[in-house]
């Protein structure tokens, strides 16, 4: 019995009648220009809300627990500007990754007219998705959450409530990079804050409020001195009480360490995927390479835009990926 390659298990035929276009409903009318892309998935929406909540929690602790109470204004201003800038870029990248069409194939375009317009030659094949009734471009895969075929789909990420594909991979990479940077920055500031507070304010606070066990020391304190309030200030460390401050900082440490590890790994895998020009799904399925091999630098420019500029690091700069290949549906 002759073995058939794995990718041939999809609905592949070279003649329109074998693709059964009569079973496909006509494609819907194109959406108005400027219509926002948004996936209505409960789990994804919840994960996106949690992402924003955690970033805003880090903002609260960094500003109101560490920087604003500090008397070193230069330290507070420099770190405040740096952290807020990175947090703003991270949230902007998250919005762009979530609200950008990742490269969805028009739904229901497997019609007889569209297939005939491809002008297939003998030996050429096209791919049809039986789930969304679309003619799939090469390297496109169907997402069960988005319910669409996505060009160069890497994976579906619930944290951005969207697929990572051809059109929004840049924003996802920037999101993971900026989250890793603010996590590292927060951990460094927490470390300095703990050292500073334990050495100065909190040490004095614990000594002042701690129990005095030596009876000889109690005998030397006059009644008038006992009635005087203890002059201990912890405002340089935090405007909150020491126990509350410790809890807030420990939670921030846990959050920062967890997200630093997670986003760093994701950033590394995404950069590797871009450089090798092989998506996560293609690596997982070990699909046969049917596209031209390019240099790593060309692959980077294909995702982040031509030519190299500061726009690579900006979530507001849309990468110029060139015009769509009219033969992308044909193999």
PDB file of N, CA and C in Angstrom, residues 18-66:
ATOM      1  N   UNK A  18     -13.923  18.666  -7.359  1.00  0.00           N
ATOM      2  CA  UNK A  18     -13.583  17.795  -6.234  1.00  0.00           C
ATOM      3  C   UNK A  18     -13.545  18.557  -4.907  1.00  0.00           C
ATOM      4  N   UNK A  19     -13.468  19.888  -4.979  1.00  0.00           N
ATOM      5  CA  UNK A  19     -13.460  20.682  -3.761  1.00  0.00           C
ATOM      6  C   UNK A  19     -14.865  20.934  -3.238  1.00  0.00           C
ATOM      7  N   UNK A  20     -15.885  20.499  -4.002  1.00  0.00           N
ATOM      8  CA  UNK A  20     -17.282  20.624  -3.603  1.00  0.00           C
ATOM      9  C   UNK A  20     -17.638  22.068  -3.243  1.00  0.00           C
ATOM     10  N   UNK A  21     -17.425  23.011  -4.165  1.00  0.00           N
ATOM     11  CA  UNK A  21     -17.718  24.407  -3.844  1.00  0.00           C
ATOM     12  C   UNK A  21     -19.193  24.676  -3.620  1.00  0.00           C
ATOM     13  N   UNK A  22     -20.073  23.776  -4.127  1.00  0.00           N
ATOM     14  CA  UNK A  22     -21.500  24.031  -3.951  1.00  0.00           C
ATOM     15  C   UNK A  22     -21.915  23.903  -2.491  1.00  0.00           C
ATOM     16  N   UNK A  23     -21.090  23.248  -1.649  1.00  0.00           N
ATOM     17  CA  UNK A  23     -21.413  23.092  -0.240  1.00  0.00           C
ATOM     18  C   UNK A  23     -20.973  24.293   0.587  1.00  0.00           C
ATOM     19  N   UNK A  24     -20.278  25.219  -0.039  1.00  0.00           N
ATOM     20  CA  UNK A  24     -19.804  26.395   0.673  1.00  0.00           C
ATOM     21  C   UNK A  24     -20.752  27.556   0.450  1.00  0.00           C
ATOM     22  N   UNK A  25     -21.132  28.188   1.529  1.00  0.00           N
ATOM     23  CA  UNK A  25     -21.969  29.376   1.409  1.00  0.00           C
ATOM     24  C   UNK A  25     -21.112  30.506   0.872  1.00  0.00           C
ATOM     25  N   UNK A  26     -21.716  31.459   0.175  1.00  0.00           N
ATOM     26  CA  UNK A  26     -20.927  32.584  -0.335  1.00  0.00           C
ATOM     27  C   UNK A  26     -20.238  33.333   0.793  1.00  0.00           C
ATOM     28  N   UNK A  27     -19.051  33.873   0.521  1.00  0.00           N
ATOM     29  CA  UNK A  27     -18.337  34.604   1.576  1.00  0.00           C
ATOM     30  C   UNK A  27     -19.127  35.808   2.036  1.00  0.00           C
ATOM     31  N   UNK A  28     -19.025  36.149   3.321  1.00  0.00           N
ATOM     32  CA  UNK A  28     -19.766  37.307   3.833  1.00  0.00           C
ATOM     33  C   UNK A  28     -19.242  38.593   3.225  1.00  0.00           C
ATOM     34  N   UNK A  29     -20.064  39.626   3.318  1.00  0.00           N
ATOM     35  CA  UNK A  29     -19.645  40.910   2.785  1.00  0.00           C
ATOM     36  C   UNK A  29     -18.436  41.414   3.566  1.00  0.00           C
ATOM     37  N   UNK A  30     -17.483  42.033   2.888  1.00  0.00           N
ATOM     38  CA  UNK A  30     -16.317  42.534   3.598  1.00  0.00           C
ATOM     39  C   UNK A  30     -16.705  43.547   4.672  1.00  0.00           C
ATOM     40  N   UNK A  31     -15.975  43.479   5.773  1.00  0.00           N
ATOM     41  CA  UNK A  31     -16.252  44.393   6.882  1.00  0.00           C
ATOM     42  C   UNK A  31     -15.853  45.806   6.493  1.00  0.00           C
ATOM     43  N   UNK A  32     -16.533  46.786   7.054  1.00  0.00           N
ATOM     44  CA  UNK A  32     -16.164  48.172   6.759  1.00  0.00           C
ATOM     45  C   UNK A  32     -14.715  48.457   7.144  1.00  0.00           C
ATOM     46  N   UNK A  33     -14.122  49.389   6.433  1.00  0.00           N
ATOM     47  CA  UNK A  33     -12.732  49.743   6.698  1.00  0.00           C
ATOM     48  C   UNK A  33     -12.630  50.292   8.117  1.00  0.00           C
ATOM     49  N   UNK A  34     -11.633  49.823   8.845  1.00  0.00           N
ATOM     50  CA  UNK A  34     -11.427  50.279  10.215  1.00  0.00           C
ATOM     51  C   UNK A  34     -12.134  49.450  11.257  1.00  0.00           C
ATOM     52  N   UNK A  35     -12.829  48.395  10.857  1.00  0.00           N
ATOM     53  CA  UNK A  35     -13.494  47.534  11.830  1.00  0.00           C
ATOM     54  C   UNK A  35     -12.460  46.832  12.707  1.00  0.00           C
ATOM     55  N   UNK A  36     -12.697  46.851  14.011  1.00  0.00           N
ATOM     56  CA  UNK A  36     -11.738  46.294  14.949  1.00  0.00           C
ATOM     57  C   UNK A  36     -11.851  44.777  14.986  1.00  0.00           C
ATOM     58  N   UNK A  37     -10.701  44.105  15.007  1.00  0.00           N
ATOM     59  CA  UNK A  37     -10.648  42.659  15.148  1.00  0.00           C
ATOM     60  C   UNK A  37     -10.669  42.322  16.628  1.00  0.00           C
ATOM     61  N   UNK A  38     -11.610  41.491  17.040  1.00  0.00           N
ATOM     62  CA  UNK A  38     -11.691  41.100  18.445  1.00  0.00           C
ATOM     63  C   UNK A  38     -12.324  39.724  18.535  1.00  0.00           C
ATOM     64  N   UNK A  39     -11.664  38.824  19.277  1.00  0.00           N
ATOM     65  CA  UNK A  39     -12.142  37.453  19.455  1.00  0.00           C
ATOM     66  C   UNK A  39     -13.007  37.387  20.707  1.00  0.00           C
ATOM     67  N   UNK A  40     -14.240  36.948  20.551  1.00  0.00           N
ATOM     68  CA  UNK A  40     -15.173  36.839  21.680  1.00  0.00           C
ATOM     69  C   UNK A  40     -15.036  35.470  22.336  1.00  0.00           C
ATOM     70  N   UNK A  41     -13.960  35.318  23.073  1.00  0.00           N
ATOM     71  CA  UNK A  41     -13.692  34.071  23.795  1.00  0.00           C
ATOM     72  C   UNK A  41     -13.593  34.386  25.282  1.00  0.00           C
ATOM     73  N   UNK A  42     -14.413  33.729  26.081  1.00  0.00           N
ATOM     74  CA  UNK A  42     -14.460  34.034  27.506  1.00  0.00           C
ATOM     75  C   UNK A  42     -13.133  33.835  28.212  1.00  0.00           C
ATOM     76  N   UNK A  43     -12.471  32.729  27.933  1.00  0.00           N
ATOM     77  CA  UNK A  43     -11.192  32.444  28.575  1.00  0.00           C
ATOM     78  C   UNK A  43     -10.144  33.472  28.163  1.00  0.00           C
ATOM     79  N   UNK A  44     -10.119  33.805  26.875  1.00  0.00           N
ATOM     80  CA  UNK A  44      -9.140  34.771  26.396  1.00  0.00           C
ATOM     81  C   UNK A  44      -9.376  36.153  26.969  1.00  0.00           C
ATOM     82  N   UNK A  45     -10.635  36.567  27.059  1.00  0.00           N
ATOM     83  CA  UNK A  45     -10.952  37.877  27.627  1.00  0.00           C
ATOM     84  C   UNK A  45     -10.534  37.927  29.094  1.00  0.00           C
ATOM     85  N   UNK A  46     -10.804  36.844  29.834  1.00  0.00           N
ATOM     86  CA  UNK A  46     -10.416  36.789  31.243  1.00  0.00           C
ATOM     87  C   UNK A  46      -8.898  36.877  31.394  1.00  0.00           C
ATOM     88  N   UNK A  47      -8.151  36.165  30.542  1.00  0.00           N
ATOM     89  CA  UNK A  47      -6.685  36.204  30.607  1.00  0.00           C
ATOM     90  C   UNK A  47      -6.152  37.589  30.266  1.00  0.00           C
ATOM     91  N   UNK A  48      -6.777  38.250  29.288  1.00  0.00           N
ATOM     92  CA  UNK A  48      -6.347  39.600  28.926  1.00  0.00           C
ATOM     93  C   UNK A  48      -6.595  40.579  30.071  1.00  0.00           C
ATOM     94  N   UNK A  49      -7.749  40.445  30.747  1.00  0.00           N
ATOM     95  CA  UNK A  49      -8.050  41.309  31.895  1.00  0.00           C
ATOM     96  C   UNK A  49      -7.058  41.059  33.023  1.00  0.00           C
ATOM     97  N   UNK A  50      -6.727  39.796  33.277  1.00  0.00           N
ATOM     98  CA  UNK A  50      -5.747  39.466  34.321  1.00  0.00           C
ATOM     99  C   UNK A  50      -4.383  40.063  33.976  1.00  0.00           C
ATOM    100  N   UNK A  51      -4.011  40.025  32.708  1.00  0.00           N
ATOM    101  CA  UNK A  51      -2.727  40.602  32.288  1.00  0.00           C
ATOM    102  C   UNK A  51      -2.664  42.084  32.616  1.00  0.00           C
ATOM    103  N   UNK A  52      -3.727  42.809  32.268  1.00  0.00           N
ATOM    104  CA  UNK A  52      -3.754  44.242  32.567  1.00  0.00           C
ATOM    105  C   UNK A  52      -3.766  44.492  34.073  1.00  0.00           C
ATOM    106  N   UNK A  53      -4.495  43.677  34.810  1.00  0.00           N
ATOM    107  CA  UNK A  53      -4.552  43.848  36.267  1.00  0.00           C
ATOM    108  C   UNK A  53      -3.168  43.665  36.896  1.00  0.00           C
ATOM    109  N   UNK A  54      -2.422  42.663  36.451  1.00  0.00           N
ATOM    110  CA  UNK A  54      -1.108  42.412  37.021  1.00  0.00           C
ATOM    111  C   UNK A  54      -0.127  43.529  36.695  1.00  0.00           C
ATOM    112  N   UNK A  55      -0.207  44.068  35.482  1.00  0.00           N
ATOM    113  CA  UNK A  55       0.671  45.188  35.126  1.00  0.00           C
ATOM    114  C   UNK A  55       0.314  46.423  35.953  1.00  0.00           C
ATOM    115  N   UNK A  56      -0.986  46.687  36.130  1.00  0.00           N
ATOM    116  CA  UNK A  56      -1.407  47.838  36.927  1.00  0.00           C
ATOM    117  C   UNK A  56      -1.074  47.644  38.406  1.00  0.00           C
ATOM    118  N   UNK A  57      -1.119  46.405  38.888  1.00  0.00           N
ATOM    119  CA  UNK A  57      -0.699  46.136  40.271  1.00  0.00           C
ATOM    120  C   UNK A  57       0.783  46.451  40.444  1.00  0.00           C
ATOM    121  N   UNK A  58       1.593  46.040  39.475  1.00  0.00           N
ATOM    122  CA  UNK A  58       3.022  46.357  39.530  1.00  0.00           C
ATOM    123  C   UNK A  58       3.233  47.870  39.506  1.00  0.00           C
ATOM    124  N   UNK A  59       2.448  48.582  38.697  1.00  0.00           N
ATOM    125  CA  UNK A  59       2.520  50.043  38.666  1.00  0.00           C
ATOM    126  C   UNK A  59       2.217  50.629  40.041  1.00  0.00           C
ATOM    127  N   UNK A  60       1.176  50.130  40.691  1.00  0.00           N
ATOM    128  CA  UNK A  60       0.788  50.639  42.008  1.00  0.00           C
ATOM    129  C   UNK A  60       1.900  50.432  43.030  1.00  0.00           C
ATOM    130  N   UNK A  61       2.463  49.233  43.088  1.00  0.00           N
ATOM    131  CA  UNK A  61       3.485  48.940  44.089  1.00  0.00           C
ATOM    132  C   UNK A  61       4.751  49.747  43.811  1.00  0.00           C
ATOM    133  N   UNK A  62       5.151  49.812  42.546  1.00  0.00           N
ATOM    134  CA  UNK A  62       6.385  50.537  42.213  1.00  0.00           C
ATOM    135  C   UNK A  62       6.238  52.023  42.545  1.00  0.00           C
ATOM    136  N   UNK A  63       5.105  52.615  42.199  1.00  0.00           N
ATOM    137  CA  UNK A  63       4.932  54.053  42.402  1.00  0.00           C
ATOM    138  C   UNK A  63       4.638  54.405  43.860  1.00  0.00           C
ATOM    139  N   UNK A  64       3.602  53.791  44.441  1.00  0.00           N
ATOM    140  CA  UNK A  64       3.105  54.232  45.737  1.00  0.00           C
ATOM    141  C   UNK A  64       3.774  53.547  46.930  1.00  0.00           C
ATOM    142  N   UNK A  65       4.471  52.464  46.686  1.00  0.00           N
ATOM    143  CA  UNK A  65       5.140  51.777  47.790  1.00  0.00           C
ATOM    144  C   UNK A  65       6.639  52.056  47.787  1.00  0.00           C
ATOM    145  N   UNK A  66       7.231  52.190  46.594  1.00  0.00           N
ATOM    146  CA  UNK A  66       8.691  52.323  46.530  1.00  0.00           C
ATOM    147  C   UNK A  66       9.177  53.703  46.116  1.00  0.00           C
TER     148      UNK A  66
END
